[in-house]
mmCIF file of C-alpha atoms in Angstrom:
data_model
loop_
_atom_site.group_PDB
_atom_site.id
_atom_site.type_symbol
_atom_site.label_atom_id
_atom_site.label_comp_id
_atom_site.label_asym_id
_atom_site.label_seq_id
_atom_site.Cartn_x
_atom_site.Cartn_y
_atom_site.Cartn_z
ATOM 1 C CA MET A 1 37.291 -81.558 -176.790
ATOM 2 C CA ILE A 2 33.850 -83.102 -176.337
ATOM 3 C CA ALA A 3 31.259 -83.098 -179.136
ATOM 4 C CA LEU A 4 27.501 -83.062 -178.612
ATOM 5 C CA ASP A 5 26.889 -86.542 -180.050
ATOM 6 C CA GLN A 6 29.427 -88.014 -177.610
ATOM 7 C CA LEU A 7 27.219 -86.828 -174.753
ATOM 8 C CA ARG A 8 24.152 -88.714 -175.997
ATOM 9 C CA SER A 9 25.674 -92.199 -176.116
ATOM 10 C CA SER A 10 26.160 -94.841 -173.443
ATOM 11 C CA PRO A 11 28.486 -94.467 -171.764
ATOM 12 C CA ASN A 12 28.473 -90.695 -171.896
ATOM 13 C CA ALA A 13 31.934 -89.403 -172.919
ATOM 14 C CA LEU A 14 32.030 -87.058 -169.895
ATOM 15 C CA ALA A 15 31.145 -89.670 -167.281
ATOM 16 C CA SER A 16 34.728 -90.810 -166.694
ATOM 17 C CA HIS A 17 35.624 -87.248 -165.602
ATOM 18 C CA TYR A 18 33.043 -87.503 -162.770
ATOM 19 C CA SER A 19 33.967 -90.897 -161.339
ATOM 20 C CA ARG A 20 33.970 -89.774 -157.709
ATOM 21 C CA PHE A 21 30.260 -89.080 -157.977
ATOM 22 C CA ARG A 22 29.695 -92.395 -159.812
ATOM 23 C CA VAL A 23 27.531 -90.715 -162.418
ATOM 24 C CA SER A 24 27.599 -93.684 -164.777
ATOM 25 C CA GLU A 25 26.282 -95.979 -162.009
ATOM 26 C CA ARG A 26 23.518 -93.783 -160.597
ATOM 27 C CA LEU A 27 20.471 -91.982 -162.001
ATOM 28 C CA LEU A 28 21.182 -88.500 -160.663
ATOM 29 C CA LEU A 29 18.356 -86.367 -161.972
ATOM 30 C CA THR A 30 19.029 -83.532 -159.569
ATOM 31 C CA GLY A 31 21.224 -81.578 -161.962
ATOM 32 C CA HIS A 32 19.067 -78.478 -161.559
ATOM 33 C CA SER A 33 19.832 -78.466 -157.841
ATOM 34 C CA HIS A 34 23.314 -79.922 -157.377
ATOM 35 C CA GLN A 35 25.450 -81.242 -160.200
ATOM 36 C CA ALA A 36 28.328 -83.604 -159.686
ATOM 37 C CA TRP A 37 31.796 -82.061 -159.437
ATOM 38 C CA PRO A 38 34.428 -83.181 -161.963
ATOM 39 C CA ASP A 39 37.179 -85.271 -160.438
ATOM 40 C CA VAL A 40 39.666 -82.434 -160.801
ATOM 41 C CA ALA A 41 37.748 -80.511 -158.150
ATOM 42 C CA VAL A 42 39.815 -82.350 -155.549
ATOM 43 C CA GLU A 43 42.947 -80.671 -156.963
ATOM 44 C CA GLY A 44 41.463 -77.308 -156.001
ATOM 45 C CA GLN A 45 40.527 -78.594 -152.535
ATOM 46 C CA LEU A 46 44.073 -79.868 -151.928
ATOM 47 C CA GLU A 47 45.687 -76.766 -153.339
ATOM 48 C CA ALA A 48 43.762 -74.686 -150.790
ATOM 49 C CA LEU A 49 45.039 -76.935 -148.006
ATOM 50 C CA ASP A 50 48.608 -76.835 -149.286
ATOM 51 C CA ASP A 51 48.611 -73.040 -149.582
ATOM 52 C CA ALA A 52 47.260 -72.706 -146.048
ATOM 53 C CA ALA A 53 49.856 -75.128 -144.689
ATOM 54 C CA ARG A 54 52.763 -73.598 -146.586
ATOM 55 C CA HIS A 55 51.932 -69.888 -146.287
ATOM 56 C CA VAL A 56 49.669 -69.747 -143.196
ATOM 57 C CA ASP A 57 48.254 -66.216 -142.948
ATOM 58 C CA ALA A 58 50.179 -65.147 -146.020
ATOM 59 C CA LYS A 59 47.905 -67.375 -148.129
ATOM 60 C CA TRP A 60 45.432 -64.572 -148.756
ATOM 61 C CA ASP A 61 47.185 -63.144 -151.827
ATOM 62 C CA ARG A 62 46.857 -66.552 -153.431
ATOM 63 C CA ALA A 63 43.230 -66.845 -152.310
ATOM 64 C CA ALA A 64 42.512 -63.431 -153.812
ATOM 65 C CA ALA A 65 43.911 -64.633 -157.134
ATOM 66 C CA LYS A 66 41.578 -67.627 -157.036
ATOM 67 C CA ALA A 67 38.666 -65.332 -156.269
ATOM 68 C CA GLU A 68 39.498 -63.280 -159.326
ATOM 69 C CA GLU A 69 39.562 -66.472 -161.448
ATOM 70 C CA VAL A 70 36.073 -67.283 -160.164
ATOM 71 C CA ALA A 71 34.843 -63.762 -160.935
ATOM 72 C CA ALA A 72 36.334 -64.007 -164.448
ATOM 73 C CA GLY A 73 34.519 -67.320 -164.917
ATOM 74 C CA PHE A 74 31.206 -65.768 -163.983
ATOM 75 C CA ARG A 75 31.859 -62.884 -166.403
ATOM 76 C CA THR A 76 32.166 -65.447 -169.201
ATOM 77 C CA TRP A 77 28.865 -67.138 -168.332
ATOM 78 C CA LEU A 78 27.120 -63.759 -168.020
ATOM 79 C CA GLY A 79 28.407 -62.666 -171.398
ATOM 80 C CA ASP A 80 29.672 -59.500 -169.737
ATOM 81 C CA PRO A 81 33.483 -59.366 -169.846
ATOM 82 C CA GLY A 82 33.740 -56.036 -168.057
ATOM 83 C CA ALA A 83 31.326 -56.845 -165.233
ATOM 84 C CA GLU A 84 32.061 -55.833 -161.646
ATOM 85 C CA ILE A 85 31.538 -58.973 -159.573
ATOM 86 C CA ALA A 86 31.136 -59.234 -155.793
ATOM 87 C CA LEU A 87 31.454 -62.787 -154.447
ATOM 88 C CA GLY A 88 29.674 -64.397 -151.536
ATOM 89 C CA ALA A 89 28.984 -67.774 -149.998
ATOM 90 C CA SER A 90 25.291 -67.600 -150.832
ATOM 91 C CA THR A 91 22.894 -65.548 -152.910
ATOM 92 C CA HIS A 92 21.064 -64.658 -149.712
ATOM 93 C CA GLU A 93 23.994 -62.791 -148.182
ATOM 94 C CA LEU A 94 24.479 -60.911 -151.425
ATOM 95 C CA VAL A 95 20.811 -60.007 -151.713
ATOM 96 C CA VAL A 96 20.884 -58.743 -148.136
ATOM 97 C CA ARG A 97 23.815 -56.461 -148.974
ATOM 98 C CA PHE A 98 21.876 -55.184 -151.990
ATOM 99 C CA LEU A 99 18.711 -54.594 -149.958
ATOM 100 C CA SER A 100 20.692 -52.801 -147.271
ATOM 101 C CA ALA A 101 21.904 -50.273 -149.893
ATOM 102 C CA LEU A 102 18.412 -49.204 -150.883
ATOM 103 C CA ASP A 103 16.799 -46.078 -149.508
ATOM 104 C CA LEU A 104 13.851 -47.902 -147.992
ATOM 105 C CA ARG A 105 12.953 -45.002 -145.718
ATOM 106 C CA ARG A 106 12.230 -42.769 -148.695
ATOM 107 C CA ARG A 107 10.945 -45.464 -151.031
ATOM 108 C CA PRO A 108 9.597 -48.292 -148.805
ATOM 109 C CA ARG A 109 8.185 -50.451 -151.572
ATOM 110 C CA LEU A 110 9.570 -53.642 -153.152
ATOM 111 C CA VAL A 111 7.977 -55.429 -156.109
ATOM 112 C CA THR A 112 8.532 -59.118 -156.723
ATOM 113 C CA THR A 113 6.707 -62.317 -157.780
ATOM 114 C CA ASP A 114 5.216 -65.298 -156.002
ATOM 115 C CA GLY A 115 7.639 -67.533 -157.919
ATOM 116 C CA GLU A 116 10.903 -66.463 -156.318
ATOM 117 C CA PHE A 117 13.244 -68.885 -154.531
ATOM 118 C CA HIS A 118 13.031 -69.077 -150.747
ATOM 119 C CA SER A 119 16.125 -66.973 -150.045
ATOM 120 C CA VAL A 120 14.309 -63.965 -151.501
ATOM 121 C CA ARG A 121 10.756 -65.039 -150.569
ATOM 122 C CA ARG A 122 11.495 -65.416 -146.866
ATOM 123 C CA GLN A 123 13.649 -62.300 -146.560
ATOM 124 C CA LEU A 124 11.082 -60.105 -148.234
ATOM 125 C CA ALA A 125 8.299 -61.594 -146.138
ATOM 126 C CA ARG A 126 10.218 -60.605 -143.016
ATOM 127 C CA LEU A 127 10.796 -57.105 -144.307
ATOM 128 C CA GLY A 128 7.076 -56.903 -144.939
ATOM 129 C CA GLU A 129 6.602 -57.264 -141.202
ATOM 130 C CA GLU A 130 8.713 -54.097 -140.676
ATOM 131 C CA ASP A 131 6.630 -51.524 -142.538
ATOM 132 C CA ILE A 132 8.182 -52.292 -145.939
ATOM 133 C CA GLU A 133 5.478 -52.704 -148.563
ATOM 134 C CA VAL A 134 6.181 -55.917 -150.511
ATOM 135 C CA VAL A 135 4.077 -56.345 -153.620
ATOM 136 C CA ARG A 136 3.944 -59.934 -154.982
ATOM 137 C CA ILE A 137 2.777 -60.428 -158.549
ATOM 138 C CA ALA A 138 1.525 -63.844 -159.671
ATOM 139 C CA ALA A 139 4.237 -65.563 -161.710
ATOM 140 C CA GLU A 140 1.594 -67.058 -164.015
ATOM 141 C CA PRO A 141 1.035 -66.380 -166.826
ATOM 142 C CA VAL A 142 4.786 -66.130 -167.370
ATOM 143 C CA GLY A 143 4.460 -64.537 -170.796
ATOM 144 C CA THR A 144 3.094 -61.320 -169.282
ATOM 145 C CA LEU A 145 5.026 -61.392 -165.992
ATOM 146 C CA ALA A 146 7.609 -58.759 -166.919
ATOM 147 C CA ALA A 147 4.959 -56.383 -168.210
ATOM 148 C CA ARG A 148 2.839 -56.842 -165.089
ATOM 149 C CA LEU A 149 5.850 -56.139 -162.880
ATOM 150 C CA ALA A 150 6.556 -52.980 -164.908
ATOM 151 C CA GLU A 151 3.007 -51.774 -164.278
ATOM 152 C CA GLU A 152 3.693 -51.887 -160.521
ATOM 153 C CA VAL A 153 6.780 -49.645 -160.691
ATOM 154 C CA ASP A 154 6.172 -46.206 -159.248
ATOM 155 C CA ALA A 155 7.959 -43.331 -157.493
ATOM 156 C CA GLY A 156 7.719 -45.123 -154.132
ATOM 157 C CA THR A 157 9.406 -48.300 -155.355
ATOM 158 C CA SER A 158 13.022 -48.988 -154.430
ATOM 159 C CA ALA A 159 13.516 -52.188 -156.361
ATOM 160 C CA VAL A 160 12.011 -54.977 -158.444
ATOM 161 C CA LEU A 161 13.265 -58.520 -157.742
ATOM 162 C CA VAL A 162 12.598 -61.249 -160.329
ATOM 163 C CA SER A 163 14.117 -64.458 -161.644
ATOM 164 C CA MET A 164 15.393 -64.991 -165.171
ATOM 165 C CA VAL A 165 14.122 -68.599 -164.892
ATOM 166 C CA LEU A 166 11.453 -69.664 -162.395
ATOM 167 C CA PHE A 167 12.810 -72.260 -159.983
ATOM 168 C CA GLU A 168 9.620 -74.351 -159.673
ATOM 169 C CA THR A 169 8.640 -74.656 -163.318
ATOM 170 C CA SER A 170 11.806 -74.022 -165.380
ATOM 171 C CA ARG A 171 9.966 -71.344 -167.369
ATOM 172 C CA ILE A 172 12.158 -68.614 -168.869
ATOM 173 C CA VAL A 173 10.782 -65.146 -168.076
ATOM 174 C CA PRO A 174 10.592 -63.092 -171.324
ATOM 175 C CA GLY A 175 10.586 -59.312 -171.610
ATOM 176 C CA LEU A 176 13.126 -58.476 -168.918
ATOM 177 C CA ASP A 177 14.603 -55.808 -171.236
ATOM 178 C CA GLU A 178 11.276 -53.934 -171.186
ATOM 179 C CA LEU A 179 11.083 -54.283 -167.406
ATOM 180 C CA ALA A 180 14.616 -52.858 -167.139
ATOM 181 C CA THR A 181 13.560 -49.878 -169.196
ATOM 182 C CA ALA A 182 10.530 -49.257 -167.006
ATOM 183 C CA CYS A 183 12.692 -49.452 -163.897
ATOM 184 C CA ALA A 184 15.237 -47.034 -165.330
ATOM 185 C CA ASP A 185 12.514 -44.534 -166.231
ATOM 186 C CA ASP A 186 11.487 -44.320 -162.554
ATOM 187 C CA ASP A 187 15.006 -44.661 -161.096
ATOM 188 C CA VAL A 188 14.092 -48.055 -159.636
ATOM 189 C CA GLU A 189 16.695 -50.781 -159.163
ATOM 190 C CA LEU A 190 16.193 -54.136 -160.889
ATOM 191 C CA LEU A 191 17.635 -57.296 -159.323
ATOM 192 C CA VAL A 192 17.580 -60.392 -161.570
ATOM 193 C CA ASP A 193 18.234 -63.900 -160.207
ATOM 194 C CA ALA A 194 20.125 -65.749 -162.948
ATOM 195 C CA TYR A 195 20.879 -68.919 -160.963
ATOM 196 C CA HIS A 196 18.650 -71.184 -163.058
ATOM 197 C CA ALA A 197 19.861 -69.688 -166.328
ATOM 198 C CA LEU A 198 23.660 -69.908 -166.215
ATOM 199 C CA GLY A 199 24.873 -73.074 -167.899
ATOM 200 C CA VAL A 200 21.598 -74.016 -169.584
ATOM 201 C CA VAL A 201 20.302 -70.987 -171.496
ATOM 202 C CA PRO A 202 22.278 -68.348 -173.447
ATOM 203 C CA VAL A 203 23.000 -65.308 -171.265
ATOM 204 C CA SER A 204 24.485 -62.013 -172.440
ATOM 205 C CA LEU A 205 23.527 -59.204 -170.136
ATOM 206 C CA PRO A 206 24.253 -56.381 -172.639
ATOM 207 C CA ALA A 207 22.332 -58.174 -175.411
ATOM 208 C CA MET A 208 19.425 -58.857 -173.035
ATOM 209 C CA GLY A 209 19.115 -55.167 -172.114
ATOM 210 C CA LEU A 210 20.267 -55.805 -168.559
ATOM 211 C CA SER A 211 23.409 -53.675 -168.461
ATOM 212 C CA ASP A 212 21.952 -51.548 -165.672
ATOM 213 C CA ALA A 213 20.546 -54.450 -163.689
ATOM 214 C CA TRP A 214 21.927 -56.096 -160.565
ATOM 215 C CA VAL A 215 22.313 -59.815 -161.240
ATOM 216 C CA VAL A 216 22.697 -62.514 -158.626
ATOM 217 C CA GLY A 217 23.465 -66.193 -159.073
ATOM 218 C CA GLY A 218 25.927 -68.955 -158.323
ATOM 219 C CA GLY A 219 27.652 -72.103 -159.435
ATOM 220 C CA TYR A 220 26.161 -74.761 -157.141
ATOM 221 C CA LYS A 221 23.779 -75.954 -159.835
ATOM 222 C CA TYR A 222 24.612 -76.168 -163.531
ATOM 223 C CA LEU A 223 28.207 -74.875 -163.354
ATOM 224 C CA GLN A 224 29.321 -77.713 -161.012
ATOM 225 C CA LEU A 225 31.304 -75.439 -158.702
ATOM 226 C CA GLY A 226 29.882 -76.721 -155.409
ATOM 227 C CA GLU A 227 28.880 -74.705 -152.372
ATOM 228 C CA GLY A 228 30.135 -71.265 -151.432
ATOM 229 C CA ASN A 229 30.372 -69.835 -154.980
ATOM 230 C CA CYS A 230 27.811 -67.085 -155.546
ATOM 231 C CA PHE A 231 28.045 -63.645 -157.133
ATOM 232 C CA LEU A 232 26.397 -60.263 -157.356
ATOM 233 C CA ARG A 233 27.025 -58.481 -160.627
ATOM 234 C CA ILE A 234 27.189 -54.732 -159.956
ATOM 235 C CA PRO A 235 25.886 -52.161 -162.478
ATOM 236 C CA GLN A 236 27.993 -49.110 -163.315
ATOM 237 C CA HIS A 237 25.792 -46.754 -161.287
ATOM 238 C CA ALA A 238 26.347 -48.767 -158.093
ATOM 239 C CA ASP A 239 28.917 -46.294 -156.752
ATOM 240 C CA ARG A 240 26.174 -44.066 -155.435
ATOM 241 C CA PHE A 241 25.026 -46.805 -153.023
ATOM 242 C CA ARG A 242 26.302 -47.328 -149.483
ATOM 243 C CA PRO A 243 25.237 -50.785 -148.231
ATOM 244 C CA VAL A 244 24.481 -50.828 -144.541
ATOM 245 C CA VAL A 245 25.506 -54.490 -144.367
ATOM 246 C CA THR A 246 29.173 -54.064 -145.189
ATOM 247 C CA GLY A 247 32.219 -56.222 -144.468
ATOM 248 C CA TRP A 248 35.701 -55.004 -143.602
ATOM 249 C CA TYR A 249 36.974 -56.330 -146.958
ATOM 250 C CA ALA A 250 35.287 -53.247 -148.407
ATOM 251 C CA GLU A 251 38.157 -51.264 -146.866
ATOM 252 C CA PHE A 252 40.674 -52.912 -149.172
ATOM 253 C CA GLY A 253 41.963 -51.020 -152.192
ATOM 254 C CA GLU A 254 41.429 -47.372 -153.051
ATOM 255 C CA LEU A 255 38.676 -45.784 -150.962
ATOM 256 C CA ALA A 256 36.380 -43.067 -152.095
ATOM 257 C CA ASP A 257 37.116 -39.632 -150.716
ATOM 258 C CA GLU A 258 35.018 -38.890 -147.639
ATOM 259 C CA PRO A 259 35.121 -35.392 -146.198
ATOM 260 C CA ASP A 260 33.605 -36.487 -142.873
ATOM 261 C CA PRO A 261 35.990 -38.747 -140.909
ATOM 262 C CA ARG A 262 33.013 -40.092 -138.947
ATOM 263 C CA ARG A 263 31.422 -41.419 -142.144
ATOM 264 C CA VAL A 264 32.172 -44.970 -143.333
ATOM 265 C CA SER A 265 34.131 -44.978 -146.607
ATOM 266 C CA TYR A 266 33.594 -47.290 -149.572
ATOM 267 C CA PRO A 267 35.717 -48.191 -152.574
ATOM 268 C CA THR A 268 34.426 -47.982 -156.113
ATOM 269 C CA GLY A 269 33.272 -51.014 -158.041
ATOM 270 C CA ALA A 270 32.468 -54.441 -156.679
ATOM 271 C CA GLY A 271 34.557 -53.902 -153.575
ATOM 272 C CA ARG A 272 31.753 -51.645 -152.373
ATOM 273 C CA PHE A 273 29.726 -54.821 -151.724
ATOM 274 C CA ALA A 274 32.544 -56.956 -150.314
ATOM 275 C CA GLY A 275 32.084 -59.171 -147.289
ATOM 276 C CA SER A 276 34.569 -60.362 -144.672
ATOM 277 C CA THR A 277 36.880 -63.276 -143.888
ATOM 278 C CA TYR A 278 35.645 -66.490 -145.520
ATOM 279 C CA ASP A 279 36.738 -70.026 -146.295
ATOM 280 C CA PRO A 280 38.611 -69.706 -149.646
ATOM 281 C CA THR A 281 38.481 -73.454 -150.363
ATOM 282 C CA SER A 282 35.329 -72.940 -152.414
ATOM 283 C CA HIS A 283 37.142 -70.538 -154.733
ATOM 284 C CA TYR A 284 40.084 -72.875 -155.221
ATOM 285 C CA ARG A 285 37.651 -75.635 -156.194
ATOM 286 C CA ALA A 286 35.615 -73.359 -158.473
ATOM 287 C CA ALA A 287 38.696 -72.005 -160.244
ATOM 288 C CA ARG A 288 39.854 -75.555 -161.010
ATOM 289 C CA VAL A 289 36.372 -76.549 -162.281
ATOM 290 C CA PHE A 290 36.207 -73.497 -164.529
ATOM 291 C CA ARG A 291 39.567 -74.520 -166.007
ATOM 292 C CA SER A 292 38.205 -78.025 -166.465
ATOM 293 C CA HIS A 293 35.324 -76.595 -168.516
ATOM 294 C CA ASP A 294 37.870 -74.937 -170.793
ATOM 295 C CA GLU A 295 39.931 -78.148 -171.090
ATOM 296 C CA LEU A 296 36.883 -80.229 -172.017
ATOM 297 C CA GLY A 297 35.356 -77.615 -174.303
ATOM 298 C CA LEU A 298 32.256 -77.186 -172.148
ATOM 299 C CA THR A 299 31.414 -73.757 -173.492
ATOM 300 C CA PRO A 300 28.151 -71.885 -172.791
ATOM 301 C CA THR A 301 27.033 -72.701 -176.337
ATOM 302 C CA LEU A 302 27.698 -76.418 -176.028
ATOM 303 C CA LEU A 303 26.084 -76.758 -172.616
ATOM 304 C CA HIS A 304 23.001 -74.923 -173.859
ATOM 305 C CA GLU A 305 22.740 -77.373 -176.741
ATOM 306 C CA VAL A 306 23.187 -80.327 -174.362
ATOM 307 C CA SER A 307 20.539 -79.031 -171.956
ATOM 308 C CA ARG A 308 18.027 -78.330 -174.717
ATOM 309 C CA HIS A 309 18.537 -81.846 -176.078
ATOM 310 C CA GLN A 310 18.358 -83.567 -172.683
ATOM 311 C CA VAL A 311 15.221 -81.794 -171.484
ATOM 312 C CA GLY A 312 13.673 -82.679 -174.834
ATOM 313 C CA VAL A 313 14.528 -86.357 -174.241
ATOM 314 C CA LEU A 314 12.901 -86.202 -170.807
ATOM 315 C CA MET A 315 9.757 -84.560 -172.147
ATOM 316 C CA HIS A 316 9.387 -87.043 -174.966
ATOM 317 C CA ALA A 317 9.928 -90.007 -172.638
ATOM 318 C CA PHE A 318 7.282 -88.663 -170.237
ATOM 319 C CA ASP A 319 4.765 -88.005 -173.020
ATOM 320 C CA GLU A 320 5.125 -91.639 -174.188
ATOM 321 C CA LEU A 321 4.017 -92.873 -170.752
ATOM 322 C CA GLY A 322 0.553 -91.478 -171.435
ATOM 323 C CA PHE A 323 -0.362 -90.374 -167.925
ATOM 324 C CA PRO A 324 -3.831 -88.822 -167.607
ATOM 325 C CA GLU A 325 -3.490 -85.071 -167.157
ATOM 326 C CA ASP A 326 -5.455 -85.124 -163.900
ATOM 327 C CA VAL A 327 -2.822 -87.461 -162.441
ATOM 328 C CA ILE A 328 0.478 -86.000 -163.599
ATOM 329 C CA THR A 329 1.171 -83.553 -166.403
ATOM 330 C CA ARG A 330 3.629 -81.084 -167.837
ATOM 331 C CA ASP A 331 3.063 -77.692 -169.387
ATOM 332 C CA ARG A 332 2.486 -78.153 -173.130
ATOM 333 C CA SER A 333 1.134 -74.646 -173.712
ATOM 334 C CA VAL A 334 4.542 -73.431 -174.943
ATOM 335 C CA THR A 335 7.449 -74.913 -176.883
ATOM 336 C CA ARG A 336 10.530 -76.563 -175.468
ATOM 337 C CA GLU A 337 12.451 -73.290 -175.988
ATOM 338 C CA ALA A 338 10.339 -71.621 -173.257
ATOM 339 C CA PHE A 339 11.933 -73.880 -170.621
ATOM 340 C CA ALA A 340 15.420 -73.869 -169.155
ATOM 341 C CA GLY A 341 17.365 -76.742 -167.568
ATOM 342 C CA PHE A 342 14.836 -79.191 -166.119
ATOM 343 C CA MET A 343 11.458 -80.836 -166.656
ATOM 344 C CA ALA A 344 8.767 -79.909 -164.140
ATOM 345 C CA LEU A 345 5.807 -82.270 -163.756
ATOM 346 C CA ARG A 346 2.717 -81.084 -161.899
ATOM 347 C CA CYS A 347 0.976 -83.566 -159.652
ATOM 348 C CA ALA A 348 -0.829 -83.607 -156.303
ATOM 349 C CA ASP A 349 1.593 -86.106 -154.768
ATOM 350 C CA ALA A 350 4.947 -84.709 -155.907
ATOM 351 C CA GLN A 351 6.767 -85.444 -152.628
ATOM 352 C CA ASP A 352 5.462 -89.035 -152.508
ATOM 353 C CA ARG A 353 6.454 -89.661 -156.107
ATOM 354 C CA LYS A 354 9.928 -88.239 -155.413
ATOM 355 C CA ASP A 355 10.295 -90.636 -152.480
ATOM 356 C CA ALA A 356 9.063 -93.582 -154.555
ATOM 357 C CA LEU A 357 11.519 -92.777 -157.331
ATOM 358 C CA ALA A 358 14.365 -92.538 -154.797
ATOM 359 C CA ALA A 359 13.459 -96.051 -153.557
ATOM 360 C CA ARG A 360 13.916 -97.246 -157.167
ATOM 361 C CA GLY A 361 17.314 -95.553 -157.447
ATOM 362 C CA VAL A 362 16.201 -92.407 -159.283
ATOM 363 C CA LEU A 363 17.111 -89.166 -157.504
ATOM 364 C CA THR A 364 14.801 -86.229 -158.331
ATOM 365 C CA ASP A 365 13.316 -83.493 -156.141
ATOM 366 C CA SER A 366 10.013 -81.732 -155.625
ATOM 367 C CA ARG A 367 8.935 -78.148 -154.979
ATOM 368 C CA GLY A 368 5.316 -77.800 -153.941
ATOM 369 C CA PRO A 369 3.154 -79.500 -156.601
ATOM 370 C CA TYR A 370 6.110 -79.912 -159.018
ATOM 371 C CA LEU A 371 8.242 -83.008 -159.446
ATOM 372 C CA ARG A 372 11.509 -81.902 -161.051
ATOM 373 C CA PHE A 373 13.777 -83.984 -163.300
ATOM 374 C CA GLY A 374 17.108 -82.252 -163.822
ATOM 375 C CA PRO A 375 19.565 -83.720 -166.359
ATOM 376 C CA ALA A 376 23.290 -83.023 -166.502
ATOM 377 C CA PRO A 377 25.834 -83.202 -169.348
ATOM 378 C CA TYR A 378 27.497 -86.363 -167.945
ATOM 379 C CA LEU A 379 24.263 -88.431 -168.267
ATOM 380 C CA SER A 380 23.424 -90.463 -171.357
ATOM 381 C CA ASP A 381 20.110 -90.423 -173.188
ATOM 382 C CA ASP A 382 19.494 -94.001 -172.009
ATOM 383 C CA GLN A 383 19.899 -92.938 -168.382
ATOM 384 C CA LEU A 384 17.404 -90.127 -168.892
ATOM 385 C CA ARG A 385 14.825 -92.473 -170.424
ATOM 386 C CA GLU A 386 15.370 -95.061 -167.687
ATOM 387 C CA ALA A 387 14.773 -92.422 -165.010
ATOM 388 C CA VAL A 388 11.473 -91.284 -166.519
ATOM 389 C CA ALA A 389 10.339 -94.893 -167.107
ATOM 390 C CA ALA A 390 10.556 -95.434 -163.345
ATOM 391 C CA LEU A 391 7.457 -93.219 -162.974
ATOM 392 C CA ALA A 392 5.347 -96.026 -164.478
ATOM 393 C CA VAL A 393 6.565 -98.734 -162.074
#
């Protein structure tokens, strides 16, 4: 089992478990976008190949078992052991299934923010071209965002779509429980994007007042699962919805009674939002990585502590550089606890600075005016300081 102080030293005690990604040799500060996979991930990849070779088309029972392992893993990170989980290759495909279940003819209004990730931003923009009213609320100031979204909820609104953590700035959105209450009062669906929360901030959907919310996210970032591992957590009242975008996997299991044989049937629970034939390799890999987390003691509590410490190291290292605020700055209006898993620096030349850092061997990324430094639990404190110091070169 790994202890927090072992993850601060050089070399980091976890680094040897990520040797294929050479994390001890490289300054990979893209942990908020794509974390390295542990070496054991290859065992999952090979198991998928072996099952396909040995069992051919009979492999699907084994693949289904892996999918259930992945769903169980997401339940743990959501703090919701009884959650119904639909899986998908991307959050976009799951959001599309969700949107297709809404009665947009009767309630053609969607409320969201201008701080949502592109998979939602682009899709809603396109719907806005088809007589769907899309209301975008300014993400700033974040402290009042949930309340301002709640003010926009009315009888013509089908859903509110908002992130738990904003992808550009790493700011945690407070007050989602009050937004959930406002949505419930008007029978409006609430979809929360938890992608930038899982693995770096404590999440317990019941404790957060989000038991009736739809929650989307995935494991490509902080959970180290790689591509193809996303989920839609289904609230208990979901059985009244009939998604128009529906895969034939939704015909598996016990179907709801349908008096009209010409009417498409749906099962209860997460199967209602199932897709179709997919590449199960991603689930084999994710299941093995989730087991690796258990073996190494990488619990939600520990990884939250690691993230809070590492982002604090990055912020302190940046502050010591003494950049003028009109050149490059970070948000100091709130405490460290208001941020999730990365440090966002605002500057006019974010893309150029990202490219310059890459030329010096420091991998970061940029989103609009924000240069983002994303740590990961396999990096040492010295690596974090070295990465930030490269800004001054």
